[in-house]
Coordinates of C-alpha atoms and ligand atoms in Angstrom, one line a residue:
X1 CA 15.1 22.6 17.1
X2 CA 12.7 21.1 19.5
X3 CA 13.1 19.1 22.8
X4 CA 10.2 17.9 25.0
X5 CA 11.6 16.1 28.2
X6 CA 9.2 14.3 30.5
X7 CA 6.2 16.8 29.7
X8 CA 3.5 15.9 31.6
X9 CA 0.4 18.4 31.9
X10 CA -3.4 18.8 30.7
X11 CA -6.5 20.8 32.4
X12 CA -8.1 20.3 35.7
X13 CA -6.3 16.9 35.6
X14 CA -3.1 15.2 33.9
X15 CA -3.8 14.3 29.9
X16 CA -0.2 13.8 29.1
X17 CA 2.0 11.8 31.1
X18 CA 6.2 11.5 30.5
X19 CA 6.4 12.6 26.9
X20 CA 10.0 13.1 25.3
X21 CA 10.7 13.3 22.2
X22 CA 13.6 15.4 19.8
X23 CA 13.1 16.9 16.5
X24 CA 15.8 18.4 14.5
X25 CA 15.5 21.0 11.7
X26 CA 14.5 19.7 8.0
X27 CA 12.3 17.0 9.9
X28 CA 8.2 16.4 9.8
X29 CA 7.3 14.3 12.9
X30 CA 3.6 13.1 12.9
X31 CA 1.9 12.9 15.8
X32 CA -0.7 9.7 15.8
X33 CA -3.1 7.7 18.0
X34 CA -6.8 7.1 18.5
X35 CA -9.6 10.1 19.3
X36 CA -8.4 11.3 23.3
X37 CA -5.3 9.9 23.6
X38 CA -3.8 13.6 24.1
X39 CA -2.8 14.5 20.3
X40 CA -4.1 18.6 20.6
X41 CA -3.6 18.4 24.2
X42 CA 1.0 17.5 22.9
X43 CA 0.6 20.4 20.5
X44 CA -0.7 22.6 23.5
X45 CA 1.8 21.9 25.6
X46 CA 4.4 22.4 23.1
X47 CA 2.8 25.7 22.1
X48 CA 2.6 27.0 25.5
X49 CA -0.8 27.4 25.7
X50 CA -1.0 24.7 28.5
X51 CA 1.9 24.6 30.7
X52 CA 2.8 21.9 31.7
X53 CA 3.2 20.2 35.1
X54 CA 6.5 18.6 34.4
X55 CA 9.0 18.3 32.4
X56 CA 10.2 21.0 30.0
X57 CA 10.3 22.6 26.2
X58 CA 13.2 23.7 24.5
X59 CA 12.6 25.5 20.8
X60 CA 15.3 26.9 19.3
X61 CA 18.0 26.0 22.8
X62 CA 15.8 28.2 25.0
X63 CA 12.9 27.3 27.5
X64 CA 9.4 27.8 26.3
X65 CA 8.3 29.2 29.4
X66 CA 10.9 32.0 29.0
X67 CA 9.9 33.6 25.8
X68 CA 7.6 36.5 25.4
X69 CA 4.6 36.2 23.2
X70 CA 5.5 38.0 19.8
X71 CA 9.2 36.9 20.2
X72 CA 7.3 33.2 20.7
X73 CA 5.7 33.7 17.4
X74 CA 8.5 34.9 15.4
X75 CA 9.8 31.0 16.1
X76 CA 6.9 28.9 16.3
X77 CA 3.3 29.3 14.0
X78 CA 0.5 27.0 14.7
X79 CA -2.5 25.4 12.6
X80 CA -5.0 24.8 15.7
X81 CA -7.7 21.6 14.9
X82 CA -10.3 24.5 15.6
X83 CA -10.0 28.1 13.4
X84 CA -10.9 31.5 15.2
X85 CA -14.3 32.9 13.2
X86 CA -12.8 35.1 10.5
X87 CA -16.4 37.1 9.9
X88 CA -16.1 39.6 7.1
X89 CA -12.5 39.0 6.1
X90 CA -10.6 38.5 2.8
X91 CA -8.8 35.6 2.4
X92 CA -5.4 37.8 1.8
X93 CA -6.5 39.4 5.1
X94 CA -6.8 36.2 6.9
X95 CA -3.2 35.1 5.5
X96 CA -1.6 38.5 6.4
X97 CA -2.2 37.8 9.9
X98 CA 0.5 35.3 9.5
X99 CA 2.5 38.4 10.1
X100 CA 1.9 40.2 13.1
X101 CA 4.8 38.6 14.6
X102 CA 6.9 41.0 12.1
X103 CA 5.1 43.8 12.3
X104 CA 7.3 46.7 15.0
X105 CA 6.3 49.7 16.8
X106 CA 2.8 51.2 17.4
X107 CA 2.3 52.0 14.1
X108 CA 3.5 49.0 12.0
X109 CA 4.3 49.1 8.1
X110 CA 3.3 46.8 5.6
X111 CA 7.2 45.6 4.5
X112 CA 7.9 44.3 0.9
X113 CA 9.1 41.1 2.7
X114 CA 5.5 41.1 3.9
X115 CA 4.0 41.3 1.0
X116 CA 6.3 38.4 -0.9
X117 CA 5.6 36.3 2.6
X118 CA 1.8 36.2 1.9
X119 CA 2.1 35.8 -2.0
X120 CA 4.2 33.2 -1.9
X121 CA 1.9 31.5 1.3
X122 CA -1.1 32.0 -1.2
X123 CA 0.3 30.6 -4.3
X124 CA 1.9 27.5 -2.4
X125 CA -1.2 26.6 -0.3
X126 CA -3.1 27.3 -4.5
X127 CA -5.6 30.1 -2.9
X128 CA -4.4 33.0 -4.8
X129 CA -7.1 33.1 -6.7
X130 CA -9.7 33.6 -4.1
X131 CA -7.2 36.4 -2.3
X132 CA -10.2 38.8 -2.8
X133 CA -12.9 36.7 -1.3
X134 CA -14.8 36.9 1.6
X135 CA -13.1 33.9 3.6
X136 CA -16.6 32.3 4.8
X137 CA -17.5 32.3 1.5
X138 CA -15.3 29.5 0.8
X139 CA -15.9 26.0 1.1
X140 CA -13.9 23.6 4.3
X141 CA -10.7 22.7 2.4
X142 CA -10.6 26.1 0.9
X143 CA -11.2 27.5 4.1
X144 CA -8.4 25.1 5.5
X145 CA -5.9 26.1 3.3
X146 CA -6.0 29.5 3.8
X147 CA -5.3 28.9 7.5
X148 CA -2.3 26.8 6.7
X149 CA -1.3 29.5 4.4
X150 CA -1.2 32.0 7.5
X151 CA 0.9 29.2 9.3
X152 CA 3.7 29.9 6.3
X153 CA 3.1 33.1 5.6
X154 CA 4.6 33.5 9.4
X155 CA 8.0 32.2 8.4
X156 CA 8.6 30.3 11.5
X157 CA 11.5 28.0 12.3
X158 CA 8.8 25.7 14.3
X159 CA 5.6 24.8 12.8
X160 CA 2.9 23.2 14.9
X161 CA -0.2 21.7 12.9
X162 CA -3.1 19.8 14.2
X163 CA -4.7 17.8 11.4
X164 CA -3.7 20.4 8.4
X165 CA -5.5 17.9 5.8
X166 CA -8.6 18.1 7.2
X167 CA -11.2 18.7 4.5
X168 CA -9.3 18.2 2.1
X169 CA -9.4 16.0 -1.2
X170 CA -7.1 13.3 -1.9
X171 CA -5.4 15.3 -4.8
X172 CA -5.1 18.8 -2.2
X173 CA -4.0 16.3 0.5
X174 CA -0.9 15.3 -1.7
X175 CA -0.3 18.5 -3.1
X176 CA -0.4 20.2 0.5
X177 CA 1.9 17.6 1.9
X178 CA 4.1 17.6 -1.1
X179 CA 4.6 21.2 -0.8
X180 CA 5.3 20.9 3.0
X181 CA 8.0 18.6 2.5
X182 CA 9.5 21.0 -0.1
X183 CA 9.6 23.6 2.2
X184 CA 11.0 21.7 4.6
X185 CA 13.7 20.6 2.7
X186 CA 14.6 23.9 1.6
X187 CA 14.3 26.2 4.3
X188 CA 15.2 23.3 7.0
X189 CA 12.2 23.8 9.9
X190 CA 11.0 21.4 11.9
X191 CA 7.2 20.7 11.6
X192 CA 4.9 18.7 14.0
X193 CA 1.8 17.5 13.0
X194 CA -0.9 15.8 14.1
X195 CA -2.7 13.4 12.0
X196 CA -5.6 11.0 11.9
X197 CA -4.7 9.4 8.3
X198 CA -2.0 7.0 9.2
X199 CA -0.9 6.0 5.7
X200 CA 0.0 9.7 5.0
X201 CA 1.7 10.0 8.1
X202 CA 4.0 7.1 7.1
X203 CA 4.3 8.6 3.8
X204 CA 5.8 11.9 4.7
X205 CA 7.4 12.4 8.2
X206 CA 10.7 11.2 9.1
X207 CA 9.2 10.8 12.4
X208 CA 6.1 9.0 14.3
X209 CA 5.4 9.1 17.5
X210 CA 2.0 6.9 18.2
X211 CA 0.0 8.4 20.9
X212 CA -1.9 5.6 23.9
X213 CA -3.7 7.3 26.7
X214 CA -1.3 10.2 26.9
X215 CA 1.3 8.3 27.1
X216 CA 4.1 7.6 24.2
X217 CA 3.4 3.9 23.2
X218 CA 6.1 3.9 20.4
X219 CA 8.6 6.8 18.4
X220 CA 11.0 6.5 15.5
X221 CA 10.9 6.0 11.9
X222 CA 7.7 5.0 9.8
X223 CA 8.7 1.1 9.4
X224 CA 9.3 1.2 12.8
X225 CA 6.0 2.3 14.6
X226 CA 3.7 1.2 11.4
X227 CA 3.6 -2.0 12.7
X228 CA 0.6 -4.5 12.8
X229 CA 0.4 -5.5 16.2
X230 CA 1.3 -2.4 17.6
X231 CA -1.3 -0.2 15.6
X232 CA -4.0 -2.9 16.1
X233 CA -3.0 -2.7 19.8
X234 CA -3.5 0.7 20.0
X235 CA -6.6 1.5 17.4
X236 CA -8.0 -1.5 19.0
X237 CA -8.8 -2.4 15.6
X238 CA -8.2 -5.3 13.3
X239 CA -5.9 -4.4 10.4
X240 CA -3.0 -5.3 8.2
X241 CA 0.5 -3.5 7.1
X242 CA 1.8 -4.0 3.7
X243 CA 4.7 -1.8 1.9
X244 CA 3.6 0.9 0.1
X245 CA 4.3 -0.2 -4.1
X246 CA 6.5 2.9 -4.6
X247 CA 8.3 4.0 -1.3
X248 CA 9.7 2.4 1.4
X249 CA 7.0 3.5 3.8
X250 CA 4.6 0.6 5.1
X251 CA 0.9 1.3 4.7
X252 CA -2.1 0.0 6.5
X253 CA -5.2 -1.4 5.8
X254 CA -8.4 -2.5 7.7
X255 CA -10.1 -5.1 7.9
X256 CA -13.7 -5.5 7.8
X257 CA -15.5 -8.2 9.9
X258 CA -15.4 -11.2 8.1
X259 CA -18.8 -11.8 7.3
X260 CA -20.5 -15.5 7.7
X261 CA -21.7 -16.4 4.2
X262 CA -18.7 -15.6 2.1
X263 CA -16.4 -19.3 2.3
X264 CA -16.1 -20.7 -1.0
X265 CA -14.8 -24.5 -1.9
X266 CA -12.8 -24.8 -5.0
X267 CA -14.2 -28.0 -6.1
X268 CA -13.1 -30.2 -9.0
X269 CA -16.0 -30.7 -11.0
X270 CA -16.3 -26.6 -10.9
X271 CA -13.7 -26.7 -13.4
X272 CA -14.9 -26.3 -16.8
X273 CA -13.3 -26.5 -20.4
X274 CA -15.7 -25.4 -22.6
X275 CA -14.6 -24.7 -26.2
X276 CA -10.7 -23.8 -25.8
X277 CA -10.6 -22.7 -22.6
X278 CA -9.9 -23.9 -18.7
X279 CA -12.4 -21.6 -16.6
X280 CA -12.9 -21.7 -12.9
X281 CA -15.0 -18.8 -11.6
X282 CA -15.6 -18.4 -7.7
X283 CA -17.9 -16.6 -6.2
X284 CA -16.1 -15.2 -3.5
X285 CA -12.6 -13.7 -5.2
X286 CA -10.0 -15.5 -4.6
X287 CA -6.2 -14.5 -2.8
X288 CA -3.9 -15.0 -6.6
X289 CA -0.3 -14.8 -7.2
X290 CA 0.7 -15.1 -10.8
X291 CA 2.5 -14.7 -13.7
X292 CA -0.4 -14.9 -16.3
X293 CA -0.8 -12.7 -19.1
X294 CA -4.0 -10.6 -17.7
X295 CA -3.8 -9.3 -14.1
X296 CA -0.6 -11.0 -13.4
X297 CA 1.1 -10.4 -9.5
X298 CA -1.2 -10.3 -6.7
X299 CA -4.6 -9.3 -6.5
X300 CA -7.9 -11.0 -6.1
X301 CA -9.8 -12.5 -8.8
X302 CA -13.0 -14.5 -9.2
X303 CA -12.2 -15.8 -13.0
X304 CA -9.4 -17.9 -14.1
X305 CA -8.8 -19.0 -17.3
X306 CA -6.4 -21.1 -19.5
X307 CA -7.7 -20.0 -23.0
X308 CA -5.7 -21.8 -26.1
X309 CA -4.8 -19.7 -28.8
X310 CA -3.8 -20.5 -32.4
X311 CA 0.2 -21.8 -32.5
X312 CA 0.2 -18.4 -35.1
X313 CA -1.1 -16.4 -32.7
X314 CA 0.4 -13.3 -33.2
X315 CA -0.7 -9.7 -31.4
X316 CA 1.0 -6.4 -31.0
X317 CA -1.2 -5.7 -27.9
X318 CA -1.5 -8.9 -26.3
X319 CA -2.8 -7.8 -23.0
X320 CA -5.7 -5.7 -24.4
X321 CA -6.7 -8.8 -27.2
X322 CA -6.5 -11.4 -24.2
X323 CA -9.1 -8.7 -22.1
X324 CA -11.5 -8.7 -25.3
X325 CA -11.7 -11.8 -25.4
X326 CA -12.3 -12.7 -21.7
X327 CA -15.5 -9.8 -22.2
X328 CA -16.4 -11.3 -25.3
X329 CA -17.0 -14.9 -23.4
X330 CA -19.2 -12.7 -20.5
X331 CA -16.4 -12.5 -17.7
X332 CA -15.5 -9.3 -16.4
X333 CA -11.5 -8.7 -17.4
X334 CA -10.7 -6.8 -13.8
X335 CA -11.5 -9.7 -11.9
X336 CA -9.6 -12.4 -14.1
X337 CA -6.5 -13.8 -14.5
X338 CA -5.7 -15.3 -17.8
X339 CA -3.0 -17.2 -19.4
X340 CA -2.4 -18.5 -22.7
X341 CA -1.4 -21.5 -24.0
X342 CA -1.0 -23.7 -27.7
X343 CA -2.2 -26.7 -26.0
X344 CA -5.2 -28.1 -26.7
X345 CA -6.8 -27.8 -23.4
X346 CA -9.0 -31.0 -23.8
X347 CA -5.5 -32.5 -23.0
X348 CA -5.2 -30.6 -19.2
X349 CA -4.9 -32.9 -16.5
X350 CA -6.5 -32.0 -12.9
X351 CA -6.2 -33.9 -10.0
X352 CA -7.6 -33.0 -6.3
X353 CA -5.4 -33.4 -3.1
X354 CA -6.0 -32.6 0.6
X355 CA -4.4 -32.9 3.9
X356 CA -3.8 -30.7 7.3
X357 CA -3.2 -27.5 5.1
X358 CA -6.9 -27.8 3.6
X359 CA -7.4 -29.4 -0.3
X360 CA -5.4 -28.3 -3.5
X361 CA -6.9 -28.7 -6.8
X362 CA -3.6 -28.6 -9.7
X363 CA -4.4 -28.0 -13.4
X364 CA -1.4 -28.4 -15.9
X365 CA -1.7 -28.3 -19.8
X366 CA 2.4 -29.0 -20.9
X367 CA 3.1 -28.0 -24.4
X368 CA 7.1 -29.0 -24.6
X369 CA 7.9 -28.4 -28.2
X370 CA 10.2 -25.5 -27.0
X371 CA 11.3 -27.0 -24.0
X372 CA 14.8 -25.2 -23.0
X373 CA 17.6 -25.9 -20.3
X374 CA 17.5 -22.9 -18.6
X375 CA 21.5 -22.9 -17.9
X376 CA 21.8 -22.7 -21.6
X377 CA 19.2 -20.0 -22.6
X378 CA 21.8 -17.9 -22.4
X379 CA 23.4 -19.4 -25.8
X380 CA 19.7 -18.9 -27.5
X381 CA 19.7 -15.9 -29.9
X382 CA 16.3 -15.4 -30.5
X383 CA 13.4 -17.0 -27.9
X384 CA 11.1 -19.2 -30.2
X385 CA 7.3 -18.5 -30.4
X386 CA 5.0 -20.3 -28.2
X387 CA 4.9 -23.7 -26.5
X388 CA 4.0 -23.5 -22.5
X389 CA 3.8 -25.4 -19.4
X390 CA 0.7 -23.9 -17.8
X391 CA 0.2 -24.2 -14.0
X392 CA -2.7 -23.8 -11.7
X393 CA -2.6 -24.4 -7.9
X394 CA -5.8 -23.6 -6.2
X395 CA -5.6 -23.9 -2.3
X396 CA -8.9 -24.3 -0.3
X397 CA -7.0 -22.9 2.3
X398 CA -5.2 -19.3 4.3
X399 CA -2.4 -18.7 2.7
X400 CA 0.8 -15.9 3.9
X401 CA 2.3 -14.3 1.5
X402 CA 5.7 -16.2 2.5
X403 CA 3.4 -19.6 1.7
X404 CA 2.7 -17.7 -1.7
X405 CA 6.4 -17.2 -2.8
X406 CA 7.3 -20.7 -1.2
X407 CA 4.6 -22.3 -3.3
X408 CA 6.0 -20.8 -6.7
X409 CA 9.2 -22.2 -5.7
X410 CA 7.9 -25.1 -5.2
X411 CA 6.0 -25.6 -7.8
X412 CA 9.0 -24.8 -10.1
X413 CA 11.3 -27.0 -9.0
X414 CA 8.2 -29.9 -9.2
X415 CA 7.9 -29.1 -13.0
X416 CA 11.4 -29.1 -13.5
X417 CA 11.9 -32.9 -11.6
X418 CA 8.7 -33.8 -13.9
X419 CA 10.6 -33.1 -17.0
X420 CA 13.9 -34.8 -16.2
X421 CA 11.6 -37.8 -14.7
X422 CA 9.7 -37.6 -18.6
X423 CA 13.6 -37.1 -20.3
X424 CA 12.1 -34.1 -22.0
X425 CA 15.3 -32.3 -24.0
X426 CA 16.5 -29.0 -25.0
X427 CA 16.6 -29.5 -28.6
X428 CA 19.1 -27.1 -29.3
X429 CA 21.5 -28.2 -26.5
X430 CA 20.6 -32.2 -26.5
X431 CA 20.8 -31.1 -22.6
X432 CA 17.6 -31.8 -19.8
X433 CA 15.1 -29.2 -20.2
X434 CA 13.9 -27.2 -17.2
X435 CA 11.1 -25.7 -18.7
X436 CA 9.8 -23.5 -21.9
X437 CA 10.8 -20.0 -22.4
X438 CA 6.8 -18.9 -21.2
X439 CA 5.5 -21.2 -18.7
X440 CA 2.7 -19.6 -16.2
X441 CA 1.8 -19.9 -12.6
X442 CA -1.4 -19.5 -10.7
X443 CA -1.4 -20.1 -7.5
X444 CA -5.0 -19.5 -5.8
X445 CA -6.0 -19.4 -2.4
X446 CA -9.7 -19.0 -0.7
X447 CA -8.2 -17.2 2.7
X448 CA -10.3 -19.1 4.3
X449 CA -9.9 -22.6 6.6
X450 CA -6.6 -24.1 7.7
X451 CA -3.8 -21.4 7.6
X452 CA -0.4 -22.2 6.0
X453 CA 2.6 -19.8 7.4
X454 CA 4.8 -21.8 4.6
X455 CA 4.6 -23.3 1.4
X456 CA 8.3 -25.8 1.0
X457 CA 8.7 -28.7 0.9
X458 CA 8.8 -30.0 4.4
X459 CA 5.3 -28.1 4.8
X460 CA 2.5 -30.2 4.2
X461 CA 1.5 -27.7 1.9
X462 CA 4.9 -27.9 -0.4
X463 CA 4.7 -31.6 0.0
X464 CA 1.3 -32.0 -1.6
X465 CA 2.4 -29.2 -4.5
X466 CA 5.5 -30.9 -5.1
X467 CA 3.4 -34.3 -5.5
X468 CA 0.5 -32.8 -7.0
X469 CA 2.3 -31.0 -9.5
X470 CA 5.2 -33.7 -10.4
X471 CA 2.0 -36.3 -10.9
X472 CA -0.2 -33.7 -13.3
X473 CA 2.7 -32.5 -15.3
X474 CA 4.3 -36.0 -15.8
X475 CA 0.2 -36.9 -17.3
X476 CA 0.3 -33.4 -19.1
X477 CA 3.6 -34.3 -20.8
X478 CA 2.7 -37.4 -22.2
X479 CA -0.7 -36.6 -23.3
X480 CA 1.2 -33.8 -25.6
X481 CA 3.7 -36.5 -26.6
X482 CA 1.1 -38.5 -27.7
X483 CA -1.1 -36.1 -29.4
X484 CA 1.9 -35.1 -31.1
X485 CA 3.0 -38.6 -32.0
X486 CA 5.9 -38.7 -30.1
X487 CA 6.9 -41.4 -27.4
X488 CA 7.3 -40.8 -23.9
X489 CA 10.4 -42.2 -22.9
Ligands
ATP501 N1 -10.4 22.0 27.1 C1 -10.4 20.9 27.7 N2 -10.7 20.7 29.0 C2 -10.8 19.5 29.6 N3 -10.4 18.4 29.0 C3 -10.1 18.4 27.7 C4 -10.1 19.7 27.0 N4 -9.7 19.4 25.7 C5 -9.5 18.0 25.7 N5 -9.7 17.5 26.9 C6 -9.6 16.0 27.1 O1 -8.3 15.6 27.0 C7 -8.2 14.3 26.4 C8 -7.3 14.4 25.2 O2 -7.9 15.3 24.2 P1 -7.1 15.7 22.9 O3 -8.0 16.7 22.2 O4 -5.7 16.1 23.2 O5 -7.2 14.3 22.1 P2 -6.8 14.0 20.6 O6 -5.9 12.9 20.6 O7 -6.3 15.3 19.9 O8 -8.2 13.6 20.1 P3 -8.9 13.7 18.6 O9 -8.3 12.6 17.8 O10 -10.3 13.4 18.9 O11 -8.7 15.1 18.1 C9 -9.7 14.0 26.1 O12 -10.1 13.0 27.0 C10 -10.4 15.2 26.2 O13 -11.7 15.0 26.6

């Protein structure tokens, strides 16, 4: 539909230098890059209100330079970043100008095809309703989206939009987009569009094509050109990319200047168990994987807690009881992770490590009574009722993501070796246990100090878990065996 080939061109002097790039019908392609690197300046070349001083544009297999104006607009409609004043005209007015490029002959008639053009225009862009205003009456995004509503309403093959979600609110930002890619989809036209919201860029064009200095710095798909160092390269900014929770389409986030006053030391005696719980509360939050039963996954949290709970315990909401009772102790619930646990917490066993990789604080309580081999779960019918190896690894330390998932592995496979090392059995099976059916893991980490790319065990991070936790889980294990009058073996 489109081809730009080595377009260079600008005003008194270049802007754009050696641009090409292909885009074929059905496709969004989202122009991107910081304020002057020659974003309008692309989609004025392309529109032929700047010619260019090399290179050329094909629309539709025929030059740019050799179309006429109407015949021009009949294939291509364009949002500019800028709207012509409008003074004293109706919205419906302002859309129906969308269609000049149909209109024939001296005296042109208002066709029925016209008419459905600008309806359906109004009703997809949601200004219908203010058809009859004045359009300076209307507020920015209103305003907005009656001028992408003219870009429709012109029923071009080729549409060309600078910043179309400008003004807008998040919730007309997604529903403009949305619709877009609809349309797209069904009617097959290419669109390019220029955007300054890089996130929604990713989210909806097949295409990037990331703009440095008038130059093309990268082009292809989102994962491609949504890269770290290539946007902080460009922006000149720090930031981070992470995948979008629901599609496949990376997202980015900045980040602020870290500020001066804001390490935190997880330190021993700052562990408390008061009543029946384990607390630790930070004051900076902290980086926390975790499989606990309040805020579980990632996130950041300043509140942990280990809370034991009646063995009868028995809720049909367990999430919401466990948040009641973190606000009923003074915490807030959306910045803690909590777990839960039989074991009378007096019995948890901490211990304090550190190396290269910063310090590690481990906190296990180990209640085994249920203690399973997990290659024969599979011949359990029905999972008995609680009885948990609890698990906290809090790193005063920067921690990847990788180190995170490494860590959990880790960690599992130390709990598992302290178990065999204790001769703790699957009751039912008279086979090693490898854990309970509901064991929990925190893992913790202050983001701050010596970074840790990985957390196995030839890291000196996975070789201080895989101590640390082997050491606190063997202790945990006993203590239960002794409260419980058994012998460790
Ligand atoms: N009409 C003009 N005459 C001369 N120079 C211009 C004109 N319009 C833009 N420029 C210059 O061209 C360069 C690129 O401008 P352009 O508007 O294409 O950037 P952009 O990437 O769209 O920026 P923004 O993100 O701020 O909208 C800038 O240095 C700008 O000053």
């Amino acid at each position: 539909m489109l081809h730009v080939e080595n377009v260079s061109g600008g005003y008194t002097f270049p802007i754009l230098k050696d641009v090409s790039f292909h885009l074929a019908p059905g496709q969004i392609l989202g122009v991107l890059g910081p304020n002057g690197s020659g974003k309008s300046t692309l989609l004025k070349l392309v529109s032929g209100i700047l010619k260019p001083e090399a290179g050329t544009v094909t629309i539709a297999g025929k030059e740019l330079a050799s179309y006429r104006a109407k015949q021009l607009a009949k294939v291509m409609a364009v949002l500019p970043q800028l709207h012509p004043q409008a003074f004293g005209m109706t919205v419906k007015e302002v859309v129906a100008l969308g269609r000049y490029p149909h209109q024939s002959g001296l005296f042109s008639s208002w066709s029925n095809e016209d008419e459905a053009a600008v309806v359906e225009a109004m009703r997809t862009t949601q200004v219908t309703r203010y058809a009859e205003q004045e359009i300076t009456s209307l507020s920015g995004g209103e305003q907005q989206r009656v001028f992408v509503a003219q870009a429709l309403a012109q029923k071009a093959p080729l549409l060309l939009l600078d910043e179309p979600t400008n003004h807008l609110d998040i919730a007309h930002q997604k529903q403009l987009l949305d619709t877009l890619r609809g349309y797209v989809q069904a009617e097959g036209i290419a669109v390019v569009s220029v955007f300054h919201d890089i996130n929604l860029a990713s989210l909806y064009c097949d295409q990037l094509l990331l703009l440095q200095d008038g130059k093309v710095y990268a082009c292809g798909e989102p994962h491609e050109v949504i890269e770290k160092a290539k946007l902080e390269h460009v922006y000149e900014t720090l930031l981070e990319v992470a995948p979008h929770p629901v599609e496949p389409k990376p997202q980015m986030t900045l980040l602020p200047k870290e500020s001066a006053d804001t390490a935190t030391t997880i330190r021993k005696e700052d562990i408390q168990i008061e009543d029946n719980t384990v607390v630790y509360h930070s004051e900076r939050p902290l980086r926390v994987v975790s499989s606990a039963v309040l805020n579980p996954g990632f996130g950041w949290y300043r509140t942990l807690i280990n809370r034991q709970v009646d063995p009868t315990y028995g809720h049909s909401d367990v999430t919401s009881e466990m948040k009641d009772f973190v606000r009923s102790r003074g915490w807030v619930s959306t910045e803690t992770v909590a777990q839960m646990t039989a074991v009378d917490v007096h019995q948890a066993v901490i211990e304090e490590y550190s190396g290269d990789y910063g310090s590690l604080l481990i906190m296990v309580t180990a209640g085994i009574g249920n203690a399973m081999d997990v290659s024969r779960a599979h011949e359990v019918r029905s999972l008995p009722s609680i009885g948990t190896i609890n698990t906290w690894i809090l790193i005063n330390g920067h921690v990847s993501d990788e180190a995170f998932i490494e860590a959990m592995m880790t960690a599992t496979e130390a709990k598992t070796k302290a178990l065999a090392e204790e001769h703790v059995l699957d009751n039912r099976t008279g086979t090693l246990a490898t854990g309970t059916p509901t064991d929990s893991l925190v893992i913790a980490a202050t983001q701050r100090g010596p970074f840790s790319p990985y957390g196995g065990p030839v890291t000196e991070l996975g070789k201080a878990i895989g101590r640390a936790v082997v050491s606190c889980t063997r202790q945990a294990i006993r203590q239960y065996q002794q409260a419980h009058g058994e012998e460790s073996s």
